[in-house]
């Protein structure tokens, strides 16, 4: 049986065509519009017992509805009508074959109806399995040899040559290469370059790297093209660039962008001013806490400690008063950060490089913080979400909505100006009825070894489930999860475990 069904369905189509299938599927399976849903509710009942389910079949010869099992079987025995449509999933059933069948043209009709249903209900399409296009079928037929991915496969693993102070870029590339959604995007060749000179397109260069990584070759690669596209090499191994890209709708933005909520509370009237800004990574302080609030004032010992301190309410003090338009005067206030929306990939930057100045010394003091910070293989971000923080404070706060004017807070990663609520983030409704899952799984860690002046970057990446490797420029070695969790993490990459389809 191929993609044209069985010989019995071919005989049915020759006599009846596709009209009966199309009408029944449109009105009683997919329900393409409001009228179809009304008709299904009124007439889609078993003609034998009057039941509406749980699983109904429709005869495609005479449009007879019956329950799965005895009732539809009895109809077939009396009429010899052998083609039926299962209405819950829209599958064709042949009683002469005693099996479900697949037909490519019927599948195309069904998918068109499902798109109409989604538009009619203003909802997203449900998950559909991948089906190859004609071009992909031709390529598969022309290339019958298959590469079987096993636990010990090296496909997707390539070393990267150090071109001179490019170890940090090499680590970033390794982390991006092992980001599942990015891999699927570039290996599917979904990038369409709009740059006149492709040699200057960074995304084209990244796409080329993905193709090279998964070509099953063993030789080390070079990131010379990537370096050229980004405008040069990283001048210092210990101090990587800290870009702040503008928000767009590219694949990088879709995967890495989240929404950071800042709540500034006037201490006089308890009014709250909320700002929502996009973020691409979260920078976390490792030094001594600026105040003793929140249960501890010392340095954090874990990623959870860092996140708790990052989202803890901070008193701005008398030197950073903010004008409250409700009080019509400058008032002391508190500021609290929380996660309004989370990206698919959450990136955490542990600020191990500290630049400070001492009293009486007219120069900066640079040092590296080598404190061990533990981080989990599985991370639940629920306690740090805006809605969760709001629920915790609801019992003892009475919010109002004044406007603030003026300054910000000290030392937050991701600037935000109180007084304006940003609306640039899609789907940032924290009060949505949709229950989201905020669990994440670790898949890449970038480490810095050595001192501030003379250091080197290496990376651990998850190659497959429970299989980790260490990437040290052109050298790739196997690693264990214990080695990863015991490492001196500098950048941590977590991937969302459950994705909501849009």
XYZ file of C-alpha atoms in Angstrom:
502
model
C 0.000 0.000 0.000
C 1.537 3.310 -1.098
C 0.380 6.907 -0.869
C -2.639 6.193 -3.109
C -4.515 4.028 -0.610
C -5.725 0.547 -1.528
C -7.360 -0.928 -4.644
C -10.760 -0.716 -2.951
C -10.423 3.006 -2.353
C -9.285 3.466 -5.953
C -12.523 1.758 -7.069
C -14.519 3.979 -4.684
C -12.909 7.153 -6.084
C -13.567 6.007 -9.645
C -17.292 5.707 -8.853
C -17.857 8.549 -6.364
C -14.888 10.903 -6.677
C -13.553 12.910 -3.723
C -16.626 15.065 -3.082
C -18.199 12.850 -0.413
C -14.912 12.572 1.475
C -14.316 16.328 1.276
C -17.815 17.255 2.530
C -17.848 14.744 5.385
C -14.351 15.707 6.518
C -15.066 19.453 6.270
C -18.347 19.375 8.184
C -18.069 16.446 10.582
C -14.351 15.950 11.249
C -12.436 19.239 10.892
C -15.481 21.565 11.157
C -14.152 24.354 8.955
C -16.581 27.095 10.066
C -19.362 27.983 12.482
C -22.050 26.408 10.292
C -20.109 23.139 10.173
C -19.826 23.072 13.969
C -23.584 23.699 14.264
C -24.398 20.865 11.863
C -22.059 18.461 13.640
C -23.590 19.266 17.020
C -27.134 18.681 15.700
C -26.768 15.690 13.387
C -23.481 13.879 14.118
C -25.049 11.141 16.261
C -25.014 7.363 15.997
C -28.066 6.319 13.970
C -28.307 3.150 16.066
C -28.063 4.392 19.683
C -28.127 8.217 19.392
C -24.724 8.588 21.051
C -22.234 11.292 20.044
C -19.134 9.237 20.714
C -16.580 8.727 21.990
C -15.522 7.590 18.489
C -17.893 7.894 15.528
C -17.513 6.670 11.969
C -19.270 7.982 8.894
C -20.016 5.800 5.887
C -18.704 7.569 2.761
C -21.237 5.823 0.514
C -24.437 7.022 2.226
C -23.353 9.399 5.032
C -24.442 7.074 7.847
C -23.087 7.812 11.350
C -22.409 4.958 13.755
C -20.301 4.157 16.794
C -17.021 2.296 16.505
C -17.479 -1.455 16.731
C -20.793 -3.279 16.477
C -22.935 -0.443 15.079
C -20.727 0.554 12.122
C -19.855 -3.126 11.499
C -23.551 -3.977 11.291
C -24.064 -1.211 8.718
C -21.230 -2.637 6.570
C -22.656 -6.170 6.728
C -26.124 -5.011 5.587
C -25.043 -2.547 2.858
C -21.551 -3.730 1.814
C -20.446 -0.081 1.967
C -16.748 -0.607 2.569
C -15.307 2.946 2.892
C -15.726 4.909 6.129
C -14.190 7.988 7.738
C -13.209 7.977 11.401
C -14.366 11.442 12.525
C -12.203 12.099 15.589
C -8.862 12.024 13.724
C -10.143 12.113 10.131
C -8.694 8.743 9.080
C -9.921 6.613 6.191
C -10.948 3.026 6.970
C -11.428 0.216 4.448
C -13.619 -2.651 5.641
C -12.419 -4.962 2.898
C -8.774 -4.411 3.959
C -9.857 -4.260 7.613
C -7.356 -1.458 8.166
C -6.855 2.299 8.039
C -5.407 3.556 4.767
C -3.420 6.582 3.655
C -4.118 8.613 0.528
C -1.959 11.635 -0.321
C -4.736 13.622 -2.027
C -7.142 13.043 0.869
C -4.398 14.079 3.261
C -3.927 17.348 1.344
C -7.683 17.990 1.513
C -7.671 17.251 5.259
C -4.769 19.637 5.926
C -6.560 22.400 4.010
C -9.658 21.848 6.134
C -7.596 21.921 9.359
C -6.101 25.272 8.386
C -9.639 26.606 7.773
C -10.710 25.295 11.181
C -7.749 27.001 12.879
C -8.530 30.337 11.207
C -12.216 30.037 12.070
C -11.449 29.419 15.758
C -8.549 31.892 15.814
C -6.207 29.251 17.189
C -2.871 27.741 16.247
C -2.593 24.548 14.244
C -2.145 21.430 16.332
C 1.097 19.514 15.946
C 1.368 17.698 12.632
C 3.967 15.046 11.755
C 6.565 15.958 9.167
C 5.714 14.927 5.627
C 8.300 15.273 2.851
C 7.761 17.579 -0.100
C 8.145 16.316 -3.645
C 11.671 17.771 -3.789
C 12.609 16.030 -0.534
C 11.158 12.728 -1.784
C 13.262 12.999 -4.947
C 16.392 13.707 -2.900
C 15.709 10.718 -0.636
C 15.216 8.445 -3.659
C 18.424 9.686 -5.306
C 20.398 9.195 -2.070
C 19.293 5.832 -0.659
C 22.290 5.556 1.699
C 21.337 6.562 5.231
C 23.458 7.616 8.190
C 22.209 5.902 11.334
C 22.700 7.982 14.459
C 23.941 5.821 17.344
C 25.010 6.608 20.879
C 28.660 6.772 19.819
C 28.158 8.725 16.609
C 30.414 11.704 15.909
C 27.976 13.390 13.515
C 27.539 16.938 14.726
C 30.920 17.025 16.498
C 33.753 19.063 14.977
C 36.707 20.830 16.520
C 37.300 24.529 15.801
C 40.759 25.933 15.142
C 41.922 28.789 17.369
C 42.827 31.663 15.054
C 44.344 33.675 17.883
C 42.173 34.772 20.801
C 39.087 33.112 19.254
C 38.528 30.480 21.941
C 35.510 32.365 23.292
C 33.925 32.560 19.826
C 34.637 28.843 19.330
C 32.762 28.058 22.561
C 29.792 30.217 21.554
C 29.644 28.490 18.163
C 29.682 25.059 19.838
C 26.789 26.109 22.112
C 24.772 27.437 19.151
C 25.468 24.335 17.050
C 24.005 22.175 19.831
C 20.887 24.319 20.307
C 18.142 21.947 19.042
C 15.820 24.493 17.386
C 18.706 26.323 15.698
C 20.020 23.009 14.385
C 16.630 22.077 12.938
C 16.230 25.551 11.385
C 19.574 25.648 9.605
C 19.680 21.984 8.561
C 16.256 22.497 6.980
C 17.817 25.405 5.013
C 15.093 27.811 6.098
C 17.365 30.865 6.023
C 16.776 33.054 2.983
C 19.522 35.635 2.635
C 18.446 39.193 1.822
C 21.996 40.596 1.879
C 23.349 41.602 -1.533
C 26.778 40.225 -0.691
C 26.381 36.781 0.869
C 30.001 36.877 2.118
C 28.993 39.635 4.549
C 25.940 37.794 5.901
C 26.647 36.396 9.368
C 23.581 34.128 9.275
C 24.724 32.605 5.967
C 28.079 31.863 7.590
C 26.365 30.239 10.589
C 24.228 28.181 8.186
C 27.412 27.021 6.431
C 28.899 25.998 9.781
C 25.831 23.881 10.612
C 26.108 22.101 7.265
C 29.816 21.458 7.885
C 29.256 20.203 11.439
C 26.687 17.631 10.326
C 28.521 16.482 7.170
C 30.133 13.594 9.138
C 33.653 14.796 8.226
C 36.286 14.581 10.951
C 38.671 17.457 10.235
C 38.615 20.565 12.411
C 36.840 23.647 11.089
C 37.727 27.311 11.089
C 35.506 30.230 12.075
C 37.377 32.650 9.800
C 34.195 33.454 7.866
C 32.284 34.092 11.084
C 35.084 36.290 12.379
C 35.078 38.310 9.166
C 31.282 38.675 9.200
C 31.341 39.961 12.779
C 34.058 42.494 12.007
C 37.224 40.972 13.451
C 38.556 38.797 16.263
C 37.970 39.128 19.949
C 40.873 41.204 21.183
C 40.952 39.784 24.718
C 40.309 36.209 25.814
C 39.252 37.199 29.293
C 36.827 39.947 28.323
C 34.306 38.787 25.670
C 32.072 41.366 24.004
C 28.742 42.156 25.637
C 26.409 42.896 22.695
C 22.960 44.417 23.190
C 21.188 43.617 19.916
C 17.985 45.288 18.805
C 14.879 43.148 18.914
C 13.746 41.666 15.619
C 11.781 38.618 14.538
C 14.639 36.432 13.315
C 15.182 32.861 14.473
C 17.738 34.015 17.086
C 15.230 36.454 18.572
C 12.473 33.841 18.601
C 14.667 31.424 20.565
C 16.650 33.671 22.912
C 14.392 36.668 23.723
C 12.416 36.921 26.955
C 10.646 39.720 28.828
C 12.037 41.233 32.038
C 9.510 42.958 34.289
C 10.563 45.774 36.611
C 8.175 46.856 39.389
C 8.988 50.134 41.168
C 6.929 50.660 44.342
C 6.542 54.082 45.957
C 7.129 53.714 49.699
C 4.671 56.508 50.476
C 1.546 55.510 48.543
C 2.535 51.906 47.658
C 1.755 52.591 44.005
C 3.411 50.332 41.442
C 4.926 51.333 38.105
C 5.668 48.402 35.799
C 8.110 48.279 32.884
C 8.660 45.315 30.570
C 11.861 45.143 28.525
C 13.301 42.433 26.280
C 16.375 40.501 27.395
C 18.650 37.997 25.668
C 20.613 36.791 28.678
C 20.596 37.349 32.435
C 23.782 38.631 34.102
C 24.093 37.541 37.723
C 26.357 39.132 40.346
C 28.635 36.851 42.367
C 30.025 39.396 44.822
C 28.859 40.422 48.260
C 25.237 41.531 48.451
C 24.735 45.292 48.608
C 22.381 44.844 51.552
C 21.521 42.188 54.035
C 17.898 41.785 52.985
C 16.470 38.484 51.841
C 18.077 36.245 54.437
C 21.765 36.541 53.485
C 24.231 39.251 52.605
C 27.195 37.123 51.567
C 28.113 35.862 48.117
C 25.773 33.348 46.450
C 26.669 29.685 46.372
C 24.365 28.432 43.627
C 22.503 29.523 40.523
C 19.287 29.479 42.563
C 20.881 31.866 45.072
C 21.849 34.178 42.206
C 18.330 34.161 40.775
C 16.752 34.745 44.181
C 19.010 37.749 44.708
C 18.360 38.996 41.155
C 14.566 38.932 41.706
C 14.644 40.197 45.294
C 13.088 43.584 46.068
C 15.813 46.232 46.378
C 15.449 49.440 48.391
C 16.769 52.255 46.192
C 17.583 54.520 49.120
C 17.341 58.253 49.739
C 20.015 59.060 47.141
C 17.927 57.570 44.313
C 14.477 58.983 44.947
C 11.952 58.769 42.108
C 9.246 61.310 41.438
C 5.809 59.818 42.073
C 3.110 61.618 40.113
C 0.466 60.493 42.594
C 2.330 61.978 45.572
C 3.615 64.796 43.307
C 7.003 64.620 45.006
C 10.225 62.626 45.051
C 9.855 59.516 47.176
C 11.976 56.580 48.217
C 11.020 53.387 46.456
C 11.833 49.728 46.005
C 12.527 47.950 42.751
C 11.960 44.287 41.982
C 12.814 42.370 38.821
C 11.001 39.236 37.654
C 10.507 37.210 34.500
C 7.414 38.274 32.571
C 8.073 35.870 29.685
C 10.826 33.301 29.296
C 12.687 32.448 26.095
C 13.032 28.957 24.683
C 16.717 29.078 25.602
C 17.577 30.777 28.898
C 21.185 32.023 29.024
C 22.782 32.923 32.349
C 25.986 34.950 32.611
C 27.837 34.546 35.907
C 29.768 37.804 36.362
C 33.159 36.359 37.306
C 35.124 39.396 36.092
C 34.916 42.281 38.553
C 36.065 45.829 37.819
C 36.085 48.155 40.831
C 37.949 51.179 42.176
C 39.385 51.644 45.657
C 39.098 54.838 47.685
C 42.218 56.980 47.192
C 43.449 54.980 44.209
C 42.849 56.541 40.827
C 42.615 53.336 38.832
C 40.367 50.326 38.362
C 41.045 47.105 40.211
C 40.309 44.041 38.049
C 39.928 40.578 39.495
C 38.352 37.251 38.695
C 35.852 35.612 41.053
C 36.660 31.891 41.031
C 34.065 30.919 43.655
C 32.352 27.633 42.831
C 28.718 28.259 41.912
C 26.631 25.102 41.726
C 24.012 24.821 39.002
C 21.441 22.073 38.360
C 20.976 19.849 35.324
C 17.216 20.533 35.552
C 15.970 24.031 36.423
C 12.457 25.191 37.312
C 12.020 28.940 36.715
C 8.470 29.091 38.141
C 9.487 30.833 41.433
C 11.023 33.726 39.468
C 8.061 34.467 37.208
C 6.191 37.771 37.563
C 2.865 36.055 38.194
C 4.377 33.934 40.968
C 5.956 36.987 42.620
C 2.650 38.841 42.349
C 0.766 35.967 43.976
C 3.254 35.895 46.863
C 2.818 39.613 47.555
C -0.925 39.892 46.913
C -1.888 39.142 50.513
C -0.054 42.162 51.978
C 0.012 44.716 49.136
C -2.684 47.012 47.777
C -1.520 48.011 44.294
C -2.443 51.257 42.618
C -1.234 52.691 39.339
C 0.643 55.982 39.605
C 3.244 57.132 37.134
C 6.847 57.586 38.130
C 9.399 59.823 36.518
C 13.151 59.580 36.799
C 15.940 57.210 37.729
C 16.480 53.497 37.807
C 17.971 50.965 40.163
C 21.482 49.917 41.021
C 23.204 47.040 39.254
C 20.349 45.364 37.370
C 21.106 43.391 34.232
C 18.907 44.874 31.557
C 18.016 48.542 31.881
C 14.439 49.629 32.438
C 12.945 53.095 32.849
C 9.923 53.261 35.158
C 6.897 55.064 33.869
C 6.404 53.341 30.509
C 4.959 49.879 30.042
C 6.554 48.292 26.999
C 4.297 46.471 24.553
C 7.001 45.293 22.151
C 7.023 41.689 23.381
C 4.624 39.205 21.778
C 2.433 37.021 23.950
C 3.478 38.744 27.181
C 0.145 38.440 28.917
C 1.105 37.065 32.308
C -2.541 36.611 33.287
C -3.258 34.307 30.366
C -5.370 31.250 31.095
C -2.759 29.081 29.353
C -0.761 27.054 31.875
C 2.883 27.273 30.852
C 5.694 24.959 31.825
C 8.842 26.723 33.022
C 11.136 23.714 33.396
C 14.508 23.821 31.667
C 17.276 21.346 30.917
C 20.996 22.203 30.827
C 22.616 21.625 27.429
C 25.766 23.783 27.312
C 28.256 25.330 29.751
C 31.112 27.680 28.883
C 34.006 27.845 31.361
C 36.926 30.203 31.846
C 40.186 28.786 33.196
C 43.209 30.805 34.246
C 43.510 34.396 35.358
C 41.945 37.613 34.158
C 45.041 38.522 32.130
C 45.880 35.078 30.777
C 42.905 32.788 30.445
C 41.237 30.315 28.121
C 37.631 29.320 27.366
C 36.334 25.766 27.004
C 32.809 24.430 26.593
C 30.773 21.418 27.616
C 27.871 20.600 25.274
C 25.213 17.907 25.380
C 25.666 15.945 22.163
C 22.782 13.540 22.699
C 20.587 12.610 25.632
C 22.856 11.919 28.623
C 25.967 12.189 26.395
C 28.261 15.162 27.016
C 31.479 16.237 25.326
C 34.150 18.820 26.161
C 35.133 21.232 23.381
C 38.609 22.748 23.752
C 39.123 24.482 20.408
C 40.045 21.672 17.961
C 40.074 18.956 20.661
C 36.806 17.121 21.387
C 36.704 14.625 24.279
C 33.928 12.774 26.064
C 32.732 14.056 29.447
C 30.373 13.066 32.222
C 27.505 15.057 33.684
C 29.408 15.179 37.002
C 32.342 16.892 35.274
C 29.934 19.411 33.770
C 28.219 20.206 37.089
C 31.568 20.422 38.916
C 33.007 22.913 36.414
C 33.553 26.631 37.006
C 30.613 27.838 34.924
C 30.776 31.223 33.212
C 27.872 30.979 30.738
C 25.031 28.516 31.283
C 22.545 27.540 28.556
C 19.205 25.923 29.440
C 16.625 24.724 26.911
C 12.919 24.663 27.679
C 11.719 21.098 28.193
C 8.170 21.599 26.863
C 7.444 23.984 23.989
C 4.088 25.675 23.423
C 3.147 25.527 19.747
C 2.141 28.815 18.121
